[in-house]
CSV table of N, CA and C in Angstrom, one decimal:
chain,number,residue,atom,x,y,z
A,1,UNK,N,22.7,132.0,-1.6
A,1,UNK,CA,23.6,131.0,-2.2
A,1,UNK,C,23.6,129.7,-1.3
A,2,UNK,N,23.6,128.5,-1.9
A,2,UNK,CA,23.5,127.3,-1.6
A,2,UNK,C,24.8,126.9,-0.7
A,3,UNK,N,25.3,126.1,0.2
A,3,UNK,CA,26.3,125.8,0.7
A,3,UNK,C,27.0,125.1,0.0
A,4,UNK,N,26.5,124.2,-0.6
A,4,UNK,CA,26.9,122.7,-2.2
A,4,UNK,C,27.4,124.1,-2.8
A,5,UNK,N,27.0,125.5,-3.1
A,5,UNK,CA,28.0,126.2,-3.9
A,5,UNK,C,29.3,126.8,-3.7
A,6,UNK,N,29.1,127.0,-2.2
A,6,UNK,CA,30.2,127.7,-1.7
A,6,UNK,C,31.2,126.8,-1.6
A,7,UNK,N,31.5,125.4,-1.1
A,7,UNK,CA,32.3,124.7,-0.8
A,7,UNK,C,33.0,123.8,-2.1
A,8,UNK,N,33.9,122.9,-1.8
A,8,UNK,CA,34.9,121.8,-2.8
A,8,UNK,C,35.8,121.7,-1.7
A,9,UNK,N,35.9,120.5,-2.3
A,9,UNK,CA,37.0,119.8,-1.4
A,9,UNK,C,38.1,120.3,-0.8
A,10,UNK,N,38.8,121.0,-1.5
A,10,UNK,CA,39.6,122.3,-0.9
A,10,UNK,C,39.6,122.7,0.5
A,11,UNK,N,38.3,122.9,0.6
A,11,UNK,CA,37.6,124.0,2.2
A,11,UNK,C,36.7,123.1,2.9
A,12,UNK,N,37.0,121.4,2.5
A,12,UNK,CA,36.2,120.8,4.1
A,12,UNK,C,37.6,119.9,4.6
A,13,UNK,N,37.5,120.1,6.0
A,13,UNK,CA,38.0,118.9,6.8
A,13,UNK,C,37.2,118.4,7.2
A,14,UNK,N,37.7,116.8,7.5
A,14,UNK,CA,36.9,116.3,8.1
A,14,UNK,C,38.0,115.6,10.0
A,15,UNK,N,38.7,116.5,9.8
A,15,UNK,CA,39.4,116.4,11.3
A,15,UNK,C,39.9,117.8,11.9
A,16,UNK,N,39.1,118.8,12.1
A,16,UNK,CA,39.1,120.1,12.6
A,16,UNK,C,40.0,119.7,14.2
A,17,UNK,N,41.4,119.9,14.5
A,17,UNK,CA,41.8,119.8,15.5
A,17,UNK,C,41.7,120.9,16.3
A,18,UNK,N,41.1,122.0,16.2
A,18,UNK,CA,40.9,123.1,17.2
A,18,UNK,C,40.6,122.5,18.6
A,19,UNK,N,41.3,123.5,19.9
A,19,UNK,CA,40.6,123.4,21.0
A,19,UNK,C,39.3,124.3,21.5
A,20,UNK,N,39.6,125.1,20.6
A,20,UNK,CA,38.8,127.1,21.1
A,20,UNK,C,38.0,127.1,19.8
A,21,UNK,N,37.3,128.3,20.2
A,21,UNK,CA,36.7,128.7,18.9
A,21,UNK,C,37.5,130.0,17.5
A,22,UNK,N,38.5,130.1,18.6
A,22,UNK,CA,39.4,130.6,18.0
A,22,UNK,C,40.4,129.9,16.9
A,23,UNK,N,40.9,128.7,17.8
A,23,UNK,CA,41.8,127.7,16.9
A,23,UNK,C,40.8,127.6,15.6
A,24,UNK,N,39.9,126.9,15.9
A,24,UNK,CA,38.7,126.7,14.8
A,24,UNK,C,38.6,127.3,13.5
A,25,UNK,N,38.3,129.3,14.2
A,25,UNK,CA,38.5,130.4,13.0
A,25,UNK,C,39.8,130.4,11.9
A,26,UNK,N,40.9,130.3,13.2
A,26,UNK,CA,42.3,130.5,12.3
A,26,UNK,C,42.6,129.1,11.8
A,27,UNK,N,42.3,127.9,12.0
A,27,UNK,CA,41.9,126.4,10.9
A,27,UNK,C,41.5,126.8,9.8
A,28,UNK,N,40.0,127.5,10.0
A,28,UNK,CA,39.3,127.1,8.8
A,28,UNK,C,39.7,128.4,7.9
A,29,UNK,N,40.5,129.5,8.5
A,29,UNK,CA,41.0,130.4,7.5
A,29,UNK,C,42.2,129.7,6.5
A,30,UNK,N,43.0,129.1,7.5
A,30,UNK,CA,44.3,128.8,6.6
A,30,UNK,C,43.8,127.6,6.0
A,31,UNK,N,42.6,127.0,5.8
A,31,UNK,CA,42.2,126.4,5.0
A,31,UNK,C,41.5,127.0,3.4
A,32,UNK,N,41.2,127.8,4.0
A,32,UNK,CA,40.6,128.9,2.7
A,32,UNK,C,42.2,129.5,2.2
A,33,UNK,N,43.1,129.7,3.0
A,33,UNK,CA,44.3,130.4,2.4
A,33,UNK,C,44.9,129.0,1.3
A,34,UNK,N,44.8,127.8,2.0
A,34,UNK,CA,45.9,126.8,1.4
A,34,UNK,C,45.3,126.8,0.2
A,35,UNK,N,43.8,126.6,0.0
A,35,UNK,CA,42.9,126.8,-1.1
A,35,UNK,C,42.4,127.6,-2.3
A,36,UNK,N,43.3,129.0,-1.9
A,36,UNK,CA,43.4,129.6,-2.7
A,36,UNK,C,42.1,130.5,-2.6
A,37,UNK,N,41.8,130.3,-2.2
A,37,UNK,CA,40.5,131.1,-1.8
A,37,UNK,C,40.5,132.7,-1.3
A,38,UNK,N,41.3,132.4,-0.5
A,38,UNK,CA,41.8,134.1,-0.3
A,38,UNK,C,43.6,134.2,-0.1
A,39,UNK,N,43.8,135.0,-0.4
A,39,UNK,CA,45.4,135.1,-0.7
A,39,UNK,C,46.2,135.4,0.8
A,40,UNK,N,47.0,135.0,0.7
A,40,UNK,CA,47.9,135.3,2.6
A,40,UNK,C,47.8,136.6,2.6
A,41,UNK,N,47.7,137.2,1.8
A,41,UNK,CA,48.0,138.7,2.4
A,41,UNK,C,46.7,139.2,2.9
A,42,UNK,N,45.5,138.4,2.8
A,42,UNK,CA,44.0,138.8,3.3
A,42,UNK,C,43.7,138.0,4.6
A,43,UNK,N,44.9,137.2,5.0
A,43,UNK,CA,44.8,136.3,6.0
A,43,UNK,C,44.4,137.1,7.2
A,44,UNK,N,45.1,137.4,7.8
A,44,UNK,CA,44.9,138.8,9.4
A,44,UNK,C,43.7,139.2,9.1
A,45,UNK,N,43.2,139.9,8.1
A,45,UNK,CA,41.9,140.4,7.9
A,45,UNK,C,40.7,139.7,8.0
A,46,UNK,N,41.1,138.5,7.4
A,46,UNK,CA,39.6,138.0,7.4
A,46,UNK,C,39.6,137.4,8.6
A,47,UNK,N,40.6,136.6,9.4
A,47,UNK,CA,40.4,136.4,10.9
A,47,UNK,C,39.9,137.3,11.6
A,48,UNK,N,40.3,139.0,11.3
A,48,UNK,CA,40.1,140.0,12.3
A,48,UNK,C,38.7,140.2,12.1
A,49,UNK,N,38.4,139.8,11.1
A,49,UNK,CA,36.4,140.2,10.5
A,49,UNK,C,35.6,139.1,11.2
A,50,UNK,N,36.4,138.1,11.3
A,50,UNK,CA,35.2,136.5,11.9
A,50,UNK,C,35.6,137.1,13.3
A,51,UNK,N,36.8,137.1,13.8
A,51,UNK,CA,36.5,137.2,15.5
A,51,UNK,C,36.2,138.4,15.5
A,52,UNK,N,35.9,139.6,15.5
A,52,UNK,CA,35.2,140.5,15.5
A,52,UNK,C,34.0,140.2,15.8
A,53,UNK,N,33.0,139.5,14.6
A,53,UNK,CA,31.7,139.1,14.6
A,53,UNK,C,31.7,138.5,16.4
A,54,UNK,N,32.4,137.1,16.4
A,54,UNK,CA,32.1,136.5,16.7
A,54,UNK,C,32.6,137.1,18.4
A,55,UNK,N,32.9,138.0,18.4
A,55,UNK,CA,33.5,138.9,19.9
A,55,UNK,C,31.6,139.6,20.5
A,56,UNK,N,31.2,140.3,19.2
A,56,UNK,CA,30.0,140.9,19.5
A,56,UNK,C,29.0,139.9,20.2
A,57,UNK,N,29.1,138.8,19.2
A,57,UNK,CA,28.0,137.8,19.8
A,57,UNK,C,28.5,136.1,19.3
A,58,UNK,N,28.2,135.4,20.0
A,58,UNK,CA,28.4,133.7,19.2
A,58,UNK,C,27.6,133.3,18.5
A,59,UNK,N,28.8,132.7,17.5
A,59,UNK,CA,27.8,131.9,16.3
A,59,UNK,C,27.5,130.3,16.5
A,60,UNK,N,27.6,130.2,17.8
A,60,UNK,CA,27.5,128.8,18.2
A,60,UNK,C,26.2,128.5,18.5
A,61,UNK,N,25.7,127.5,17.5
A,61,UNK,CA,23.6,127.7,17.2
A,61,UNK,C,23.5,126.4,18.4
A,62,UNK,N,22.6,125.5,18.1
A,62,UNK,CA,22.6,124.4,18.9
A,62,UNK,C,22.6,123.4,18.1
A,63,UNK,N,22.5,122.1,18.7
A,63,UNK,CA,23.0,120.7,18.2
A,63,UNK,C,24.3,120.8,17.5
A,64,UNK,N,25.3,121.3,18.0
A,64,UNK,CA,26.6,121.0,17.6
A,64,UNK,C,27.1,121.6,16.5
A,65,UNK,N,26.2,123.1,15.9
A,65,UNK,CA,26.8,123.9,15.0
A,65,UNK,C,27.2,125.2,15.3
A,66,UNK,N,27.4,125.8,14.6
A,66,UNK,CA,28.9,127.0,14.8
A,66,UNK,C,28.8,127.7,13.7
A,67,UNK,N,28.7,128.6,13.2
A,67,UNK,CA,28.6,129.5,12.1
A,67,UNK,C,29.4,131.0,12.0
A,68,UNK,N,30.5,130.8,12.4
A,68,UNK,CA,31.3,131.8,12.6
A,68,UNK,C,31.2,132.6,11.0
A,69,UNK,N,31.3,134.1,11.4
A,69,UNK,CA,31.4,135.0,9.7
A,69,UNK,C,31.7,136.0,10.0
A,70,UNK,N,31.8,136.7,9.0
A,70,UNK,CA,32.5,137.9,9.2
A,70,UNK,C,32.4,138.9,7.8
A,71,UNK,N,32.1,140.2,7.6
A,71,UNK,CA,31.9,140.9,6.5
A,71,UNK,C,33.1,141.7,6.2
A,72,UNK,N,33.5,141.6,5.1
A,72,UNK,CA,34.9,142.5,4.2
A,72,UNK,C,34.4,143.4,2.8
A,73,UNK,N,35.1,144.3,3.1
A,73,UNK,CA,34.7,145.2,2.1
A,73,UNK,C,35.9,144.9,0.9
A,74,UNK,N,36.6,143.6,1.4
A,74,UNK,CA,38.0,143.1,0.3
A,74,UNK,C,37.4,142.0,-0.1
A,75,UNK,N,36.5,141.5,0.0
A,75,UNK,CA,35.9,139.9,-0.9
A,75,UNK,C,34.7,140.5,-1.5
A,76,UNK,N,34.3,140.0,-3.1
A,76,UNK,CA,33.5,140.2,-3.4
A,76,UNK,C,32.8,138.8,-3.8
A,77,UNK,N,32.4,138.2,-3.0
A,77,UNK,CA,32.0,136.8,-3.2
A,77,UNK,C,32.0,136.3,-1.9
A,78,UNK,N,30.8,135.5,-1.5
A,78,UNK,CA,30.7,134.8,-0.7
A,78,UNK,C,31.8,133.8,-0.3
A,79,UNK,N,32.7,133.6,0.4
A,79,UNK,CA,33.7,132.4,0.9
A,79,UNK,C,33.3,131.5,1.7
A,80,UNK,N,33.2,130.3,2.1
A,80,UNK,CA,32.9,129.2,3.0
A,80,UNK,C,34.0,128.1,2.9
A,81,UNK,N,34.1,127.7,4.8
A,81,UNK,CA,35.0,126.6,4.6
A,81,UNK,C,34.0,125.4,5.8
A,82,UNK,N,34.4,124.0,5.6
A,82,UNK,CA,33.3,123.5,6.3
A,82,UNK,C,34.6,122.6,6.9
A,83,UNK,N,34.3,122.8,8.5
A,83,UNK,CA,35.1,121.9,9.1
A,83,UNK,C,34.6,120.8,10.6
A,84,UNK,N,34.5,119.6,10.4
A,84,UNK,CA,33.6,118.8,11.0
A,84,UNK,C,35.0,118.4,12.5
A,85,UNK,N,34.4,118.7,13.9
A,85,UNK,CA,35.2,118.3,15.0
A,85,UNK,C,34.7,117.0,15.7
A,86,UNK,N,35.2,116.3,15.1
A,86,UNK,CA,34.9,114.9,16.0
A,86,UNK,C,34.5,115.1,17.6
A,87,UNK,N,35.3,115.7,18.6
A,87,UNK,CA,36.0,116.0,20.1
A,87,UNK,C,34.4,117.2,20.4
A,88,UNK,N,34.4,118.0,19.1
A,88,UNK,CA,33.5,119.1,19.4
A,88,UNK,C,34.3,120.3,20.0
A,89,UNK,N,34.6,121.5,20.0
A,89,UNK,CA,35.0,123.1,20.2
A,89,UNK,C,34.1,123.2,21.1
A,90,UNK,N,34.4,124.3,22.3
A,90,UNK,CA,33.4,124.8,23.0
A,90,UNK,C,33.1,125.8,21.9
A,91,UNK,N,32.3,126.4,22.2
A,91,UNK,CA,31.9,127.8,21.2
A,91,UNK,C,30.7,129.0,21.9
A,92,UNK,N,30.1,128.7,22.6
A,92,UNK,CA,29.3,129.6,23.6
A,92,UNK,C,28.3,129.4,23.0
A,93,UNK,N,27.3,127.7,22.8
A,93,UNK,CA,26.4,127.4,21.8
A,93,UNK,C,25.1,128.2,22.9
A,94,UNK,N,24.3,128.1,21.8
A,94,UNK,CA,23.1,128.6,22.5
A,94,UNK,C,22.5,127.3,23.6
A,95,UNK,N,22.8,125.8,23.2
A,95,UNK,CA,22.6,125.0,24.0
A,95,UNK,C,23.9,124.5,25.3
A,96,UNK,N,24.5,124.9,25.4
A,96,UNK,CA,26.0,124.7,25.6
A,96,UNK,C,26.4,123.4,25.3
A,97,UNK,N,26.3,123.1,23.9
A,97,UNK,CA,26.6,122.0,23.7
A,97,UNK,C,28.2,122.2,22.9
A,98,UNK,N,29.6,121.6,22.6
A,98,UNK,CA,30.3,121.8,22.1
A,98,UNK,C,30.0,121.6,20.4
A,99,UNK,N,30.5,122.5,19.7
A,99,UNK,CA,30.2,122.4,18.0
A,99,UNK,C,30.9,121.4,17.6
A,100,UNK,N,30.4,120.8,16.6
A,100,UNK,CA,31.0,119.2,16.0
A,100,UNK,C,31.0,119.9,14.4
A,101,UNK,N,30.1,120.6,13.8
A,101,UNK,CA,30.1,121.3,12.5
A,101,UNK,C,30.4,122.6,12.5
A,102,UNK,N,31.5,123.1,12.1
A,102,UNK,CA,31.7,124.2,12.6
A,102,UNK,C,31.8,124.9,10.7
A,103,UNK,N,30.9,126.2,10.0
A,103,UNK,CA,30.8,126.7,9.0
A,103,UNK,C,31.6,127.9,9.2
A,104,UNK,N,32.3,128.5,8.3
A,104,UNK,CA,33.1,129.7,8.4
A,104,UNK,C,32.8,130.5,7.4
A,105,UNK,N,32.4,131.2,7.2
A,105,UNK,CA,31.6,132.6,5.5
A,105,UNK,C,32.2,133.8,5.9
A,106,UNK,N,32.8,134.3,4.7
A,106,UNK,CA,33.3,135.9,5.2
A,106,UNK,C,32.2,136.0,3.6
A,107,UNK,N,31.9,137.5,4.4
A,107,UNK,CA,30.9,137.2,3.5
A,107,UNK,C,31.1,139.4,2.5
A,108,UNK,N,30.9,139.5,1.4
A,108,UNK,CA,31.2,141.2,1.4
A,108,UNK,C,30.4,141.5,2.0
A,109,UNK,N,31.1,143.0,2.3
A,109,UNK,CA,30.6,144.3,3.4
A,109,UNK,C,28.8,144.6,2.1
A,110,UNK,N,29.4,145.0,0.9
A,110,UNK,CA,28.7,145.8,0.3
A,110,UNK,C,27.5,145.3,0.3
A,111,UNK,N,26.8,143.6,0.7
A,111,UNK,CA,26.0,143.2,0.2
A,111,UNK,C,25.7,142.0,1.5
A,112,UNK,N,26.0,142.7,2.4
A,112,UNK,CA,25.6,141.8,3.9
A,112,UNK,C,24.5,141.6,4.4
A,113,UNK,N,23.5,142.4,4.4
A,113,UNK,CA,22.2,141.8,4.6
A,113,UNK,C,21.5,141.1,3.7
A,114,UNK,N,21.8,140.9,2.5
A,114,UNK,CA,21.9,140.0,1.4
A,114,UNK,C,21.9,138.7,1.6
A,115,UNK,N,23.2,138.8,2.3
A,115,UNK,CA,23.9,137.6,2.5
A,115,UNK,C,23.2,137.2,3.7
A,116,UNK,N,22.7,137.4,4.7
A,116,UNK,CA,22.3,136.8,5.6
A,116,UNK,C,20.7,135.8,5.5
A,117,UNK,N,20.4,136.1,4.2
A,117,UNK,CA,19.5,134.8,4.0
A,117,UNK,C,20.0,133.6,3.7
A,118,UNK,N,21.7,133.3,3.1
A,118,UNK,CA,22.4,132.4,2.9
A,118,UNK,C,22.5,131.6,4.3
A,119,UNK,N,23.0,132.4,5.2
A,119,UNK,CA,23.3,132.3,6.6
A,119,UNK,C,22.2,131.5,7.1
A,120,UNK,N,20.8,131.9,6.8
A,120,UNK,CA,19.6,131.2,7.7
A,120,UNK,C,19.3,130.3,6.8
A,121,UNK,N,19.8,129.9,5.3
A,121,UNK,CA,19.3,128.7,4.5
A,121,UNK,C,20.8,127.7,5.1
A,122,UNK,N,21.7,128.1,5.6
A,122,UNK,CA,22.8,127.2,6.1
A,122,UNK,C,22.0,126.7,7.5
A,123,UNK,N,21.9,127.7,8.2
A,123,UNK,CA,21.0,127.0,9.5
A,123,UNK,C,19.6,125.8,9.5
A,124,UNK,N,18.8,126.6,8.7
A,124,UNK,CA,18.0,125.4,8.4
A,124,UNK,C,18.3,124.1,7.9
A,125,UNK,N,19.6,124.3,6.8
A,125,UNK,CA,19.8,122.7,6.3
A,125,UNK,C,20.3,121.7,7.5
A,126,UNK,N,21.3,122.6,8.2
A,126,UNK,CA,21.7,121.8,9.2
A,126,UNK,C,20.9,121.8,10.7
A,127,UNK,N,19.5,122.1,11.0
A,127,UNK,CA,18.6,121.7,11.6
A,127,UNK,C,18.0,120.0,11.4
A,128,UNK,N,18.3,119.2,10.3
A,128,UNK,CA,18.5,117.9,10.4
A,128,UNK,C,18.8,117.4,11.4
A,129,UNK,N,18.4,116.4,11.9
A,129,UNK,CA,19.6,115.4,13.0
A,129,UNK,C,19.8,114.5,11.7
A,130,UNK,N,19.2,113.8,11.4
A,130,UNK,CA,19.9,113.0,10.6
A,130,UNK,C,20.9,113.1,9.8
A,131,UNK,N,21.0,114.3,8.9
A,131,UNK,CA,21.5,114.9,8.2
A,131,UNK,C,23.3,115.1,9.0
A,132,UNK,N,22.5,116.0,10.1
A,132,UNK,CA,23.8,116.4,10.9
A,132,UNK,C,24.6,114.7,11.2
A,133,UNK,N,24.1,113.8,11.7
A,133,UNK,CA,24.7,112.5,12.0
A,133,UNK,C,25.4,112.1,10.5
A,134,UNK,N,24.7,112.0,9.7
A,134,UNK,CA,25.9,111.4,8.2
A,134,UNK,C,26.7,112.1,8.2
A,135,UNK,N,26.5,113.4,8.3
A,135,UNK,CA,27.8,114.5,8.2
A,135,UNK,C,29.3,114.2,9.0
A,136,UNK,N,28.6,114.2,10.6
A,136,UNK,CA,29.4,113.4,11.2
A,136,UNK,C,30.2,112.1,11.2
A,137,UNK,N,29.7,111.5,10.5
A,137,UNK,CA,29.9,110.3,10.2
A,137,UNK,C,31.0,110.0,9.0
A,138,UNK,N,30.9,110.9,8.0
A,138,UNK,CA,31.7,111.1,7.1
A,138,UNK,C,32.9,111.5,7.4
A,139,UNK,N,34.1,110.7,6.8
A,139,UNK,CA,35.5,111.0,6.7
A,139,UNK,C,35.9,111.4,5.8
A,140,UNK,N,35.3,111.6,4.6
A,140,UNK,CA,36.1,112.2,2.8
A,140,UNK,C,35.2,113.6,2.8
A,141,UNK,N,36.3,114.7,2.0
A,141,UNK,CA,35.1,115.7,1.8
A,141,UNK,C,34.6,115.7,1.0
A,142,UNK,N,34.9,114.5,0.0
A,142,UNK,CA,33.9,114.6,-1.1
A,142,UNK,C,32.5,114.2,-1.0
A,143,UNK,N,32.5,113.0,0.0
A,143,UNK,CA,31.5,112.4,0.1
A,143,UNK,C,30.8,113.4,1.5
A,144,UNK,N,30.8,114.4,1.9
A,144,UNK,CA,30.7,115.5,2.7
A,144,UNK,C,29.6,116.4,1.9
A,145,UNK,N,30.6,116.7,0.6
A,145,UNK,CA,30.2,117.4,-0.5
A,145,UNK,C,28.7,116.9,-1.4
A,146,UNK,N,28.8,115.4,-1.3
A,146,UNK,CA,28.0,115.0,-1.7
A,146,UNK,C,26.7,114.8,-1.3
A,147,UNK,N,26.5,114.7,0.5
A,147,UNK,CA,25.7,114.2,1.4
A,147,UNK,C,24.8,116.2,1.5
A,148,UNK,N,25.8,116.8,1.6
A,148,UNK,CA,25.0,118.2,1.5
A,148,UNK,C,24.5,118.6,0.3
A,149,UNK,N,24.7,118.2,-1.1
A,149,UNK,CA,23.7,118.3,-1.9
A,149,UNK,C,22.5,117.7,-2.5
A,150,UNK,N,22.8,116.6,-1.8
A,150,UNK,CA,21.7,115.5,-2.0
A,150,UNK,C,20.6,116.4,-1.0
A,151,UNK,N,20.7,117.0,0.4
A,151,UNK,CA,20.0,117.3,1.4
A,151,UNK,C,19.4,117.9,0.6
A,152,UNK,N,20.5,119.2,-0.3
A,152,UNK,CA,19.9,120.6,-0.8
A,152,UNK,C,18.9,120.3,-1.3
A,153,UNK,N,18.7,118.9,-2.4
A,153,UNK,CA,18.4,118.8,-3.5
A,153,UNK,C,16.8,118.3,-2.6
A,154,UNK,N,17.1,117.6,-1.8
A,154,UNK,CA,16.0,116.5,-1.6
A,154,UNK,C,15.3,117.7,-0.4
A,155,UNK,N,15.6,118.8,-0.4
A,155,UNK,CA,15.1,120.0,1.0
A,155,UNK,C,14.5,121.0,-0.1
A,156,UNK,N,15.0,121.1,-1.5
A,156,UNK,CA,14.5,122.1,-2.9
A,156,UNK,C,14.6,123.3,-2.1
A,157,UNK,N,16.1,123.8,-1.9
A,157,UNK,CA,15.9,125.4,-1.5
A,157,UNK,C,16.5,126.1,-3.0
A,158,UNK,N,16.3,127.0,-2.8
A,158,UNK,CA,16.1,128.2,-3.7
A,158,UNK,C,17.8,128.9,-4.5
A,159,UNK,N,17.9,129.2,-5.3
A,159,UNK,CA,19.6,130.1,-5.1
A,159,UNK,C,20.1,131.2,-4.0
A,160,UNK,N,18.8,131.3,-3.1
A,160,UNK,CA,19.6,131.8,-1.8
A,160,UNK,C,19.5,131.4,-0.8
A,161,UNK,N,19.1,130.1,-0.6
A,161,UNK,CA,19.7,129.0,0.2
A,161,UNK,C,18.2,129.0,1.2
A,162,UNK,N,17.4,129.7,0.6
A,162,UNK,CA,15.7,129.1,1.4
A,162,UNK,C,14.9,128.2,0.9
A,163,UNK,N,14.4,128.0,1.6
A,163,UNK,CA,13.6,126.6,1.5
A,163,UNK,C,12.5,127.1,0.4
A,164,UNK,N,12.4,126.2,-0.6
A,164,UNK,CA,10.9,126.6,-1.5
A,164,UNK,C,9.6,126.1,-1.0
């Protein structure tokens, strides 16, 4: 699945005030809660599914991204929230660089290895610098929304988010 599909304006900030990579997760959850996306009462769970993941190992890639996820056997659909940190989160990057794009996907249990080609077609798009700099650069999430489809579009990946 494409990222341009997972997201709407609902589920991007473009001022992620986290200090941790924790603040971060519970941000971008109660962003997906405000959004309707997942209902309060899945709230604790799908936090306990991302830090979970993210206890085993970090999702903190390099050049300033973060890909925190987490698998539920209570979502049947991929979820994503995109939250851009001016300041940057520490996150235990593979570069130690602090994350400035931080991606959040709870993704279902039933169909998680599946899902993890989405995962590596999110990583490649945001292997850009360029890309990654407009992003940053952006203050609306529409125009957020727009700048990551144009990439998809002008990068031709596939309906599961690989490159053709």
């Amino acid at each position: 699945m494409l990222l341009s599909e997972l997201l709407h304006p609902g589920v991007v900030t473009t001022d992620l005030e986290a200090q941790d990579k924790l603040e971060a997760i519970h941000e971008l959850v109660d962003l997906l809660v405000s959004a309707h996306e997942i209902p309060m009462a899945l709230r604790d769970h799908v936090v306990d599914c991302v830090v979970q993941r993210e206890c085993s190992m970090s999702t903190g890639m390099e050049h300033g991204i973060a890909l925190p996820h987490g698998a539920s056997e209570r979502v049947r659909d991929i979820i994503g929230a995109l939250g851009i940190a001016r300041r940057g989160i520490p996150f235990e990057s593979l570069d130690g660089q602090p994350a400035k794009l931080v991606i959040l996907l709870v993704l279902p249990k039933r169909n998680f290895q599946g899902h993890v080609r989405t995962l590596a077609g999110i990583a490649h798009l945001m292997n850009n610098a360029d890309f990654r700099a407009k992003l940053l650069a952006t203050v609306d999430p529409e125009a957020v929304l727009d700048l990551i489809e144009s990439e998809e579009d002008r990068e031709e990946f596939d309906q599961f988010g690989e490159q053709l």
